[in-house]
CSV table of C-alpha atoms and ligand atoms in Angstrom, one decimal:
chain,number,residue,atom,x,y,z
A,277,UNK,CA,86.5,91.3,101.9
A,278,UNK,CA,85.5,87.8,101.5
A,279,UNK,CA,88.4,85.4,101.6
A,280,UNK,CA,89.0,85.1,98.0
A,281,UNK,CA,90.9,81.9,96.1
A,282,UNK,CA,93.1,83.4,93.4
A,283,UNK,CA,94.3,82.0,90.2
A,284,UNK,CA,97.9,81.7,91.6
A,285,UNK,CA,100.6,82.9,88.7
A,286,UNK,CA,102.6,79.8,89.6
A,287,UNK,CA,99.8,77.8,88.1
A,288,UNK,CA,100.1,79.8,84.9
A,289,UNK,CA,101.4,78.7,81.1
A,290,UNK,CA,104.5,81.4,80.9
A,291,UNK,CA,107.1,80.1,78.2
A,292,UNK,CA,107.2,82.4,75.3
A,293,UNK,CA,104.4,84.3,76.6
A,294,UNK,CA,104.0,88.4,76.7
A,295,UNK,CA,103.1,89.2,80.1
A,296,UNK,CA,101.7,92.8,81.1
A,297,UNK,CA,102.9,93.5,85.2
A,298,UNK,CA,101.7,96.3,86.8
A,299,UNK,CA,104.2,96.8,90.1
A,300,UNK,CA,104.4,99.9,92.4
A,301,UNK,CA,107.7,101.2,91.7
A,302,UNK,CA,107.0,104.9,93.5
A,303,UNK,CA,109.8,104.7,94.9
A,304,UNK,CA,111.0,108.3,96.6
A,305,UNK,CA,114.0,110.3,94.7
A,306,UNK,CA,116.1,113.0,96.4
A,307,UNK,CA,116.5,116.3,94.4
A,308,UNK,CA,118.8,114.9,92.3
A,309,UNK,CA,116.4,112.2,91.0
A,310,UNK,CA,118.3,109.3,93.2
A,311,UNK,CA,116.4,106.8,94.5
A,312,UNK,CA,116.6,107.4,98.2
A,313,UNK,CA,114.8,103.9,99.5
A,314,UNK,CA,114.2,101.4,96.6
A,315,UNK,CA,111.9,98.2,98.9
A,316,UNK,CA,109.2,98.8,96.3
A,317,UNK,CA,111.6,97.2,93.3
A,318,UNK,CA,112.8,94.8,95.5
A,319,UNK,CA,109.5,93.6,96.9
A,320,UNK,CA,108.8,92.6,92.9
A,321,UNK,CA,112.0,91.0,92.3
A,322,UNK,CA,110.2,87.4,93.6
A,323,UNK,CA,107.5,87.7,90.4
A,324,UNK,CA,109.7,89.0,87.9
A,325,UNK,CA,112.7,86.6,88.4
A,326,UNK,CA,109.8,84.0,88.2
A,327,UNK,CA,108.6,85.0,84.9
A,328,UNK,CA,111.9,85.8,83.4
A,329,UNK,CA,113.5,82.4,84.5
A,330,UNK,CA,110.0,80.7,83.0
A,331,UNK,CA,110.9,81.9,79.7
A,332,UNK,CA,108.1,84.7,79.8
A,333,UNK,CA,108.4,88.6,78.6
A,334,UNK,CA,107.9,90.5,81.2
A,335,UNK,CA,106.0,94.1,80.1
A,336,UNK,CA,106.5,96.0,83.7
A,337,UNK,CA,104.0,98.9,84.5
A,338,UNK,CA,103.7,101.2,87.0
A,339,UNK,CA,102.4,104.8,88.1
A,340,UNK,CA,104.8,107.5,89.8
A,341,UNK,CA,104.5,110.6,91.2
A,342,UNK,CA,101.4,112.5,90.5
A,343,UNK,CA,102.0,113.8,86.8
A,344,UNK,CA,97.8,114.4,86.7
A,345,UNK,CA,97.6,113.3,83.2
A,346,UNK,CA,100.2,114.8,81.8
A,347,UNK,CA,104.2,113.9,80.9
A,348,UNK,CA,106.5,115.1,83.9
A,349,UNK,CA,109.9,114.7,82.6
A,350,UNK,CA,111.0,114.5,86.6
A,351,UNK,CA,108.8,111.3,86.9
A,352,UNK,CA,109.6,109.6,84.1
A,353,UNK,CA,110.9,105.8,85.3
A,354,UNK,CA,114.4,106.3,84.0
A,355,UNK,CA,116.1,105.9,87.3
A,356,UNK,CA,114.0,103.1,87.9
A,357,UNK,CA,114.6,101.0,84.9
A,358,UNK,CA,118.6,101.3,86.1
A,359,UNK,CA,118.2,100.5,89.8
A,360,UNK,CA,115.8,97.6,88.4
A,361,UNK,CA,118.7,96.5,85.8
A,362,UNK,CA,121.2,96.6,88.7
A,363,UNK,CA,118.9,94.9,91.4
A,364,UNK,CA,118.3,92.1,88.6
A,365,UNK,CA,121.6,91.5,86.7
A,366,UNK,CA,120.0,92.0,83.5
A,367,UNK,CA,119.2,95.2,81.1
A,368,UNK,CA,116.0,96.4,81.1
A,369,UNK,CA,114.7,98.1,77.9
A,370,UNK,CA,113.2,101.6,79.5
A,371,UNK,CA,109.9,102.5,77.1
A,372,UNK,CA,109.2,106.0,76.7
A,373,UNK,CA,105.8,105.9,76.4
A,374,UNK,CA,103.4,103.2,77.9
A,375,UNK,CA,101.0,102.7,74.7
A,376,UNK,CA,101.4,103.1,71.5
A,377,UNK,CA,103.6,102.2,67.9
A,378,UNK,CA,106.9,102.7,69.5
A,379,UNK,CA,106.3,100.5,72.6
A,380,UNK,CA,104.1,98.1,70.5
A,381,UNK,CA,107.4,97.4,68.0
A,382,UNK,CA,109.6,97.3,71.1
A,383,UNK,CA,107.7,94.6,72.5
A,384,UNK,CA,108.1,92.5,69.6
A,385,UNK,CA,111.5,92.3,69.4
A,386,UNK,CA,111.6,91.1,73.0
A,387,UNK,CA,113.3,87.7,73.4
A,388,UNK,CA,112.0,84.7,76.2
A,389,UNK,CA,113.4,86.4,79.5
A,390,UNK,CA,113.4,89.7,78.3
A,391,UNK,CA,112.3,92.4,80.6
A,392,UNK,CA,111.0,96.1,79.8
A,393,UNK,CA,109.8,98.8,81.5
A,394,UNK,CA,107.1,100.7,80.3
A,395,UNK,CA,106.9,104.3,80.6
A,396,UNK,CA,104.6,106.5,84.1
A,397,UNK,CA,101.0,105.4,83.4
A,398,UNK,CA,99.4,108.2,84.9
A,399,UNK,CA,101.0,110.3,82.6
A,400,UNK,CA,97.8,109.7,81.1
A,401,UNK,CA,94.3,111.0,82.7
A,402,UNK,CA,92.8,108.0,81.5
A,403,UNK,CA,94.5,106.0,83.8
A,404,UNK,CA,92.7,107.1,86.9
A,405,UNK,CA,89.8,107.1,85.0
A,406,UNK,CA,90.0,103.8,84.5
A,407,UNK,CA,88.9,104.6,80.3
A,408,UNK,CA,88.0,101.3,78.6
A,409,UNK,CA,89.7,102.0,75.6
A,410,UNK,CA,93.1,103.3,77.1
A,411,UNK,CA,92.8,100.0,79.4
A,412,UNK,CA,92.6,98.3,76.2
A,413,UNK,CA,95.2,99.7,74.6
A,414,UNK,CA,97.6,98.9,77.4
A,415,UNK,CA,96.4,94.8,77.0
A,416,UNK,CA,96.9,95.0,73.3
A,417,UNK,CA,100.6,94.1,73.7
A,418,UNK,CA,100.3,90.7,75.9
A,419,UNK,CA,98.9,87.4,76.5
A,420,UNK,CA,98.2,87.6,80.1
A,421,UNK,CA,98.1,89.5,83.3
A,422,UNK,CA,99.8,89.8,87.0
A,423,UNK,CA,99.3,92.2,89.4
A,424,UNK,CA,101.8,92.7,92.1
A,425,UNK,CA,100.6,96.0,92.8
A,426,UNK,CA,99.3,96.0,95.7
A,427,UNK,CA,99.9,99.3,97.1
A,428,UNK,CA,97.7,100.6,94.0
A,429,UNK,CA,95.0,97.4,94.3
A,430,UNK,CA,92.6,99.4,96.1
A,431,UNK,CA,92.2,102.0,93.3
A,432,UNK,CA,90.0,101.2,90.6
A,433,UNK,CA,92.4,102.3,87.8
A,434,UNK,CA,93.2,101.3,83.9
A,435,UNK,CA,96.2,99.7,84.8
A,436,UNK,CA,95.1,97.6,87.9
A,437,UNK,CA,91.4,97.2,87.4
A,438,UNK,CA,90.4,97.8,83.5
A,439,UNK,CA,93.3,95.8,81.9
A,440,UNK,CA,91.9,92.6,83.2
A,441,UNK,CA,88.6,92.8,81.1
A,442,UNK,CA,91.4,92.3,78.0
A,443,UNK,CA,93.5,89.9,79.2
A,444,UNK,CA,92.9,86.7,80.4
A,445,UNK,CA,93.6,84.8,82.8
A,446,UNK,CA,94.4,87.9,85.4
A,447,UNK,CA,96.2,86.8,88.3
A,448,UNK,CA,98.1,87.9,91.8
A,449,UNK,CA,102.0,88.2,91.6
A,450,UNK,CA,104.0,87.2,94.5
A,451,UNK,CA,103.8,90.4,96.6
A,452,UNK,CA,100.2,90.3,96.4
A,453,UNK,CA,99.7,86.5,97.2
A,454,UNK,CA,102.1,87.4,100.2
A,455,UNK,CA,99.5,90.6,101.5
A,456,UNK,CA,96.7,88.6,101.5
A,457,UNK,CA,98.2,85.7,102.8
A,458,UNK,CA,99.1,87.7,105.8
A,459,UNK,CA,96.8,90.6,106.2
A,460,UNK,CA,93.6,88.3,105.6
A,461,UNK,CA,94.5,85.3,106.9
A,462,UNK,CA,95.2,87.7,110.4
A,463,UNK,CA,91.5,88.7,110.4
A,464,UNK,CA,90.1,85.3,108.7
A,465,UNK,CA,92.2,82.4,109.7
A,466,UNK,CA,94.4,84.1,113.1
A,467,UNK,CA,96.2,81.9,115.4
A,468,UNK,CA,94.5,83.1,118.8
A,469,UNK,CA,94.5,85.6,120.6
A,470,UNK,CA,94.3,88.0,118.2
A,471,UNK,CA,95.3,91.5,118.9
A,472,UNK,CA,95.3,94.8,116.7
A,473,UNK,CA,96.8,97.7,118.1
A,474,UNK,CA,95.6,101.4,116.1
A,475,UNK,CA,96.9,104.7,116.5
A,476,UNK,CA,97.7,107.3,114.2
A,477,UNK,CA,96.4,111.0,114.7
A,478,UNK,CA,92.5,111.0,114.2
A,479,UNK,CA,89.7,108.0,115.3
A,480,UNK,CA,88.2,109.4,111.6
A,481,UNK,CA,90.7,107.8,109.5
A,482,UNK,CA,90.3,104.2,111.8
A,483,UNK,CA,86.9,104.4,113.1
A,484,UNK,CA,85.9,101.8,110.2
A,485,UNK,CA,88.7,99.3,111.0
A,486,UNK,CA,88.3,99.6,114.7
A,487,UNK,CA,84.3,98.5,113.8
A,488,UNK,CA,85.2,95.6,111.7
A,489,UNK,CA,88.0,94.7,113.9
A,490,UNK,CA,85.9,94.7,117.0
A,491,UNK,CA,83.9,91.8,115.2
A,492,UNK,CA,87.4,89.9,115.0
A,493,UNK,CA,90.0,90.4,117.6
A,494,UNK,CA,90.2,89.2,121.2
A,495,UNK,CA,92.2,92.3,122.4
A,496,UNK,CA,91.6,96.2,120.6
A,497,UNK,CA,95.3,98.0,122.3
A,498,UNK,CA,94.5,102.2,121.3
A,499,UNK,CA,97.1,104.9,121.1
A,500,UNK,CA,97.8,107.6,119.1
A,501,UNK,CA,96.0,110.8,119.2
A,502,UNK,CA,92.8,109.1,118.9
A,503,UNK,CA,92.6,107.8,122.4
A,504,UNK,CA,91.5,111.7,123.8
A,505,UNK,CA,88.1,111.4,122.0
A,506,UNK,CA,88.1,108.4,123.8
A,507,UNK,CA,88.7,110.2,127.4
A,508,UNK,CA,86.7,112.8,126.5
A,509,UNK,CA,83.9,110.6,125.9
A,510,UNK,CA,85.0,108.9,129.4
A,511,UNK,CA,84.3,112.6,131.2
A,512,UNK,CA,87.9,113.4,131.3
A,513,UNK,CA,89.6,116.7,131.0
A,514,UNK,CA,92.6,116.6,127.9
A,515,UNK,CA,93.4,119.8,127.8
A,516,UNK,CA,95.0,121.1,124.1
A,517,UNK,CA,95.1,117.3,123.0
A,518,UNK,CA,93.5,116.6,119.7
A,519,UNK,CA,90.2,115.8,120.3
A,520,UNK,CA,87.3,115.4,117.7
A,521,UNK,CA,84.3,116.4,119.2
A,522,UNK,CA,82.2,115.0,116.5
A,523,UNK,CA,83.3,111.2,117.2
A,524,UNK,CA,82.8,111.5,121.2
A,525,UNK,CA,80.0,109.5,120.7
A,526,UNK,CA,80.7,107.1,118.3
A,527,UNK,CA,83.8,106.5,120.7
A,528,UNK,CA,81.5,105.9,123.5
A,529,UNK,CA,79.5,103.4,121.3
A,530,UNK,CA,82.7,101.3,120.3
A,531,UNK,CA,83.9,101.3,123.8
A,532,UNK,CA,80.1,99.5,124.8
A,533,UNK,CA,80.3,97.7,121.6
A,534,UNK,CA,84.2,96.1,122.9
A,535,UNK,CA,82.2,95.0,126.2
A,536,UNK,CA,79.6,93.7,125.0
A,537,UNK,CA,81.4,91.3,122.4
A,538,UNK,CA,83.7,90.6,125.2
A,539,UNK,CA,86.4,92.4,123.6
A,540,UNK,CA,89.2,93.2,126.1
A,541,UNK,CA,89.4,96.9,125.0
A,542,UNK,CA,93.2,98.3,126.7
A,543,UNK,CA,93.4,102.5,126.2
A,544,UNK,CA,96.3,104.2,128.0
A,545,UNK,CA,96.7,104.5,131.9
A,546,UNK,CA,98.7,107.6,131.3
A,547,UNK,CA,100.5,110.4,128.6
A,548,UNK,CA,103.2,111.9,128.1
A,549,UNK,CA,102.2,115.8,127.8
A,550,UNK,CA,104.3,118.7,126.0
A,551,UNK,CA,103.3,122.5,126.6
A,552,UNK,CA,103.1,122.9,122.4
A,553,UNK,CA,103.6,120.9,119.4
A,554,UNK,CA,107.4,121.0,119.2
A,555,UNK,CA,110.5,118.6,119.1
A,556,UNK,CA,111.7,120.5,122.0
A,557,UNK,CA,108.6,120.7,123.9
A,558,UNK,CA,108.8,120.8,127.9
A,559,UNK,CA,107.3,117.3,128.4
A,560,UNK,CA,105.8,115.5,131.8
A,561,UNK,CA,103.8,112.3,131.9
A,562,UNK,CA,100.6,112.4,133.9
A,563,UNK,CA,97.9,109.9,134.8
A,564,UNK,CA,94.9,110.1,132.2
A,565,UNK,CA,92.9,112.1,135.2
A,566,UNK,CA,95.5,114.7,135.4
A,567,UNK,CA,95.8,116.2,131.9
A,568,UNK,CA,96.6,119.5,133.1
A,569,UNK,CA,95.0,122.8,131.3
A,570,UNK,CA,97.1,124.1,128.5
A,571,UNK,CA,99.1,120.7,127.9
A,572,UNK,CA,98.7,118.0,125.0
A,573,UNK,CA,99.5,114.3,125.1
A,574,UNK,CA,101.5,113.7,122.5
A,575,UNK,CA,103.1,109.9,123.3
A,576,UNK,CA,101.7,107.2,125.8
A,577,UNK,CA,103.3,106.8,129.2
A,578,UNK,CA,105.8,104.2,130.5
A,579,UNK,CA,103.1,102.6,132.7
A,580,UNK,CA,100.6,102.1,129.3
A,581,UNK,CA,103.6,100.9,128.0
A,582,UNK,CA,104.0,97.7,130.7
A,583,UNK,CA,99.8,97.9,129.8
A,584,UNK,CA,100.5,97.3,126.2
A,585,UNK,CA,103.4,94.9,126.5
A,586,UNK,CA,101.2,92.5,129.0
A,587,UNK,CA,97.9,93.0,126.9
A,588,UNK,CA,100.5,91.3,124.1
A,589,UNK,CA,102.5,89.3,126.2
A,590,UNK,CA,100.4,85.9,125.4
A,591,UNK,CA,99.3,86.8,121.8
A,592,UNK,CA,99.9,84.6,118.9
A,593,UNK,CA,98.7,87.3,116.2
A,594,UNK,CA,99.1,91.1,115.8
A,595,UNK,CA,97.9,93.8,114.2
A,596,UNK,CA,99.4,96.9,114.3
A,597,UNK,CA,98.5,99.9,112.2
A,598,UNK,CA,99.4,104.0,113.4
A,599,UNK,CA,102.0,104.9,115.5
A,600,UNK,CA,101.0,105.2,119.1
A,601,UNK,CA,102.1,109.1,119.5
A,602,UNK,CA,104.0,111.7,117.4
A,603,UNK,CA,106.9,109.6,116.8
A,604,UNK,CA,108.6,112.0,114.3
A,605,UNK,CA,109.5,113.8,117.5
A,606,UNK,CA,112.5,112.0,119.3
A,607,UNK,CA,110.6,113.0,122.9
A,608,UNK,CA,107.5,111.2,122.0
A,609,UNK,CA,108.4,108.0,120.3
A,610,UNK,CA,109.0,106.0,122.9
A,611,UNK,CA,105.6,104.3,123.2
A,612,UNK,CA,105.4,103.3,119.4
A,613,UNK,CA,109.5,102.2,119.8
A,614,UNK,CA,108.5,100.1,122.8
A,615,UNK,CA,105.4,98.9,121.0
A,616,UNK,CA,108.1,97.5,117.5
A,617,UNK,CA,109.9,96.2,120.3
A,618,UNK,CA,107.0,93.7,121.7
A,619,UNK,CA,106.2,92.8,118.5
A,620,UNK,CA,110.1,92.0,117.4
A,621,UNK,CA,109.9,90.0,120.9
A,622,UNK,CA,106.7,88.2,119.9
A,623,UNK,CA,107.6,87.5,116.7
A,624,UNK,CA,110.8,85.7,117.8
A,625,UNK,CA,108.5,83.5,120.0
A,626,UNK,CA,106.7,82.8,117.1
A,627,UNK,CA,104.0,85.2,116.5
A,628,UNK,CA,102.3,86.4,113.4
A,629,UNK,CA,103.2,90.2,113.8
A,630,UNK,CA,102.0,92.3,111.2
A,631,UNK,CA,102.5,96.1,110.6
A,632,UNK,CA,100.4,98.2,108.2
A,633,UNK,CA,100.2,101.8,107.5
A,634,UNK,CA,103.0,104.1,105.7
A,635,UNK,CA,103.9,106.1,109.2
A,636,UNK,CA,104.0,103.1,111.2
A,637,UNK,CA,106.0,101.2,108.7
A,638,UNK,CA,108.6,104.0,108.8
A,639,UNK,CA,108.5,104.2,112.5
A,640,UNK,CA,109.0,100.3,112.5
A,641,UNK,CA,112.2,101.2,110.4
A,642,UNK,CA,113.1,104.2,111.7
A,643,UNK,CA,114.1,101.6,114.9
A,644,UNK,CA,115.6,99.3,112.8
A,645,UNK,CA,113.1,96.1,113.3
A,646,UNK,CA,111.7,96.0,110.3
A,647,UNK,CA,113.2,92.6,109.6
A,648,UNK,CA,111.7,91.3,112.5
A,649,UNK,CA,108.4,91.3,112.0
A,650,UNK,CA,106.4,88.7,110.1
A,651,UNK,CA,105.2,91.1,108.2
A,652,UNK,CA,105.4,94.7,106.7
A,653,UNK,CA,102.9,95.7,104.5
A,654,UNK,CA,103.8,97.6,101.2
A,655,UNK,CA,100.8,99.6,101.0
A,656,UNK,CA,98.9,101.8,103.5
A,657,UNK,CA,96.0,102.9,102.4
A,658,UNK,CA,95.5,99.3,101.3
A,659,UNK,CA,96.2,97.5,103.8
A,660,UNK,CA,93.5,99.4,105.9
A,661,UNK,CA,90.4,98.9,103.3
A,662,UNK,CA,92.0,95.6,103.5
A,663,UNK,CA,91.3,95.3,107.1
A,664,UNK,CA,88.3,97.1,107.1
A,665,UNK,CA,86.4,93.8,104.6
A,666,UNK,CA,86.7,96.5,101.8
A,667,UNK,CA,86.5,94.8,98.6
A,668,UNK,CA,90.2,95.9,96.3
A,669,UNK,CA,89.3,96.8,92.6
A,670,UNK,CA,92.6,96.0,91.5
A,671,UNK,CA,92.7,92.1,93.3
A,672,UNK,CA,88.5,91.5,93.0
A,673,UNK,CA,88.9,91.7,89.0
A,674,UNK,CA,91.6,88.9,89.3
A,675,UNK,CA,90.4,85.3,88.0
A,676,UNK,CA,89.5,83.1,90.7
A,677,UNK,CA,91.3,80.0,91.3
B,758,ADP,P1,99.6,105.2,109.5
B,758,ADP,O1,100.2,106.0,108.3
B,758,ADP,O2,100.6,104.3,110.1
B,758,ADP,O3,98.3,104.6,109.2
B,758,ADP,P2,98.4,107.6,110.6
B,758,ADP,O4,98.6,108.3,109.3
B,758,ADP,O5,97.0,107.3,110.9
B,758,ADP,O6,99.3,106.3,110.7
B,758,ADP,O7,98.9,108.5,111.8
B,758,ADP,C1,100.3,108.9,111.9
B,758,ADP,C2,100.4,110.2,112.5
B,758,ADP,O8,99.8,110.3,113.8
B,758,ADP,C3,101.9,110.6,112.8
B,758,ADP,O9,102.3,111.6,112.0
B,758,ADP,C4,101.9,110.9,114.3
B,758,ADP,O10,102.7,112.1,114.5
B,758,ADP,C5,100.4,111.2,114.5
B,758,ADP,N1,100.1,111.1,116.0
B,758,ADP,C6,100.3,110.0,116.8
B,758,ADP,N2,100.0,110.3,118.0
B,758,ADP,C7,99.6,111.6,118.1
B,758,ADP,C8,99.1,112.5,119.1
B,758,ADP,N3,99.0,112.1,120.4
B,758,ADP,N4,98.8,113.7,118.7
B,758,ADP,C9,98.9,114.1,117.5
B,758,ADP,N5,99.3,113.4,116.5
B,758,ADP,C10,99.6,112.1,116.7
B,759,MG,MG1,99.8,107.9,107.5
């Protein structure tokens, strides 16, 4: 999307003021409803403490779950509003509902600094629906918007996208301010060279950022299950390895599309190959020519490793979205483990490293280096229409600067 200068909230007018926040709080809960990671809250904390200590009230909003229009008593926010309470030192009055009498008189008794939680907006269809007159019944209890949702800004919804016809001025929380600062100032603004790295299972789900990255980066590192439509378009044999045969082409064109923009394109010298789909798989690594019949890549190989880490060995920005092999599997994590560790390396020399994409994320964590990198992005599907110049509903209906 076009680099776009928003009205910043620090700018805004916030004593004594009613302000309506939607935030991602979908956090996951164990069986016994206890939040089991709670980064979403605490990735708010920067905008709320800013509004509370400005003398604002702070209206929270979020979605959880998928109650498809309907009240789920197992996704209320309940356990939300305590861990919130907890994380901020402060109660937090916990709505029941997220329109209405009942939240309307709750909201005027709130004090400067006060901070409640409204009830699960999509325990309402018209929220995904993005209905006018829901949207405006959401608005009718403050003076001005923030969204810090930026997991949720790609979805056109009442909460993210229609409230801000009601309430004005709109603007970008923190955490937002913070994504776009470092997702699109990577592909706008990058300290060269510039270097995404994509994997994940299927060239389907990235064939749309690899296109608009190719227009961007100076090195385009593959893994991941995608790179056997690539061999396959090369004339290689892969054996069982997922392969769509539908994108051979289209893989062929991107790989003459890298040359020709002078795009140093680096795939995979070699695989590591299991004999089925299995923690405990038998497992060899093989050159790319020697896929044997019967066998599957499943991780890259130690030498595309040494590839990888010299292809980023010089690079002063990195983007990194899909792990680079089935990393769930202890056997075949070790190129996307090695790959967290360049980018912790890099980043420690002063790199921009940036990791999007909910399996990567938790691969980045699962290793513990999630603290070194510059960057973690809160939201996956997000961050890739991010990357791939899609416009976001929920941030394009915020008031320019
Ligand atoms: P992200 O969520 O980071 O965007 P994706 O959802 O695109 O990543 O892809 C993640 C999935 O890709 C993981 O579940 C991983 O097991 C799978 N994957 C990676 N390499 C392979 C491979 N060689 N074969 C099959 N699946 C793979
Ligand atoms: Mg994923």
């Amino acid at each position: 999307m076009a680099k776009k200068a928003l009205n910043s909230l620090s700018a805004a007018d916030l004593s004594g003021k009613r302000v309506f926040v939607r935030v991602d709080f979908n956090v996951p809960l164990d069986e016994q409803g206890k939040i089991t990671d709670d980064t979403r809250i605490r990735a708010a904390l920067p905008t709320i403490q800013y509004l509370t200590s400005n003398g604002a009230k702070v209206i929270l909003a979020s979605h959880f779950g998928r109650p498809k229009g309907k009240v789920v008593d197992s996704m209320r926010l309940t356990p939300v509003a305590t861990r919130l309470s907890e994380l901020l030192g402060q109660s937090v009055t916990k709505c029941d509902d997220c329109i209405g009498d009942a939240v309307a008189s709750t909201i005027a008794g709130m004090k400067d600094g006060d901070v409640a939680l409204l009830e699960n907006v999509r325990f309402y269809a018209e929220e995904e629906k993005n209905n006018p007159e829901f949207s405006q019944k959401l608005a009718s209890v403050a003076d001005l918007y923030v969204n810090d949702a930026f997991g949720t800004a790609h979805r056109a919804h009442a909460s993210t996208e229609g409230v801000t016809h009601y309430l004005n001025p709109s603007v970008a929380g923190f955490l937002i301010e913070k994504e776009l600062q470092y997702l699109q100032g990577a592909i706008e603004e990058p300290q060269r060279p510039l270097a995404a790295i994509i994997g994940g299972s299927k060239v389907s789900s990235k064939i749309t950022v690899i296109e608009t990255l190719l227009e961007k980066v100076d090195k385009l590192l593959i893994g991941g299950g995608m790179i056997f439509t690539f061999y396959r378009a090369r004339g290689l044999s892969v054996g069982k390895s997922l392969v769509e045969d539908e994108y051979v082409e289209l893989a062929q064109k991107l790989e003459a599309k890298a040359k020709e923009r002078g795009v140093e394109l680096v795939l995979p010298t070699d695989v590591v190959v299991a004999d089925n789909f299995a923690p405990d798989a038998n497992a060899q690594t093989v050159s790319i020519s020697n896929i044997p019949d019967g066998w599957m890549g499943l991780d890259i190989g130690p030498d595309s490793i040494k590839q990888f880490e010299s292809a980023l060995a010089d690079c002063k920005t990195v983007i990194w979205n899909g792990p680079m092999g089935v990393f769930e599997f202890d056997k075949f994590a070790k190129g996307t483990e090695a790959v967290a560790k360049s980018l912790a390396t890099l980043t420690g020399k002063g790199a921009s490293t940036i990791v999007g994409g909910g399996d990567s994320v938790a691969a980045v964590e699962k290793v513990g280096l999630a603290d070194q990198m510059s960057h973690i992005s809160t939201g996956g599907g997000a961050s890739l229409e991010l990357l791939e110049g899609k416009v976001l509903p929920g941030i394009a209906a915020l008031n320019d600067a």
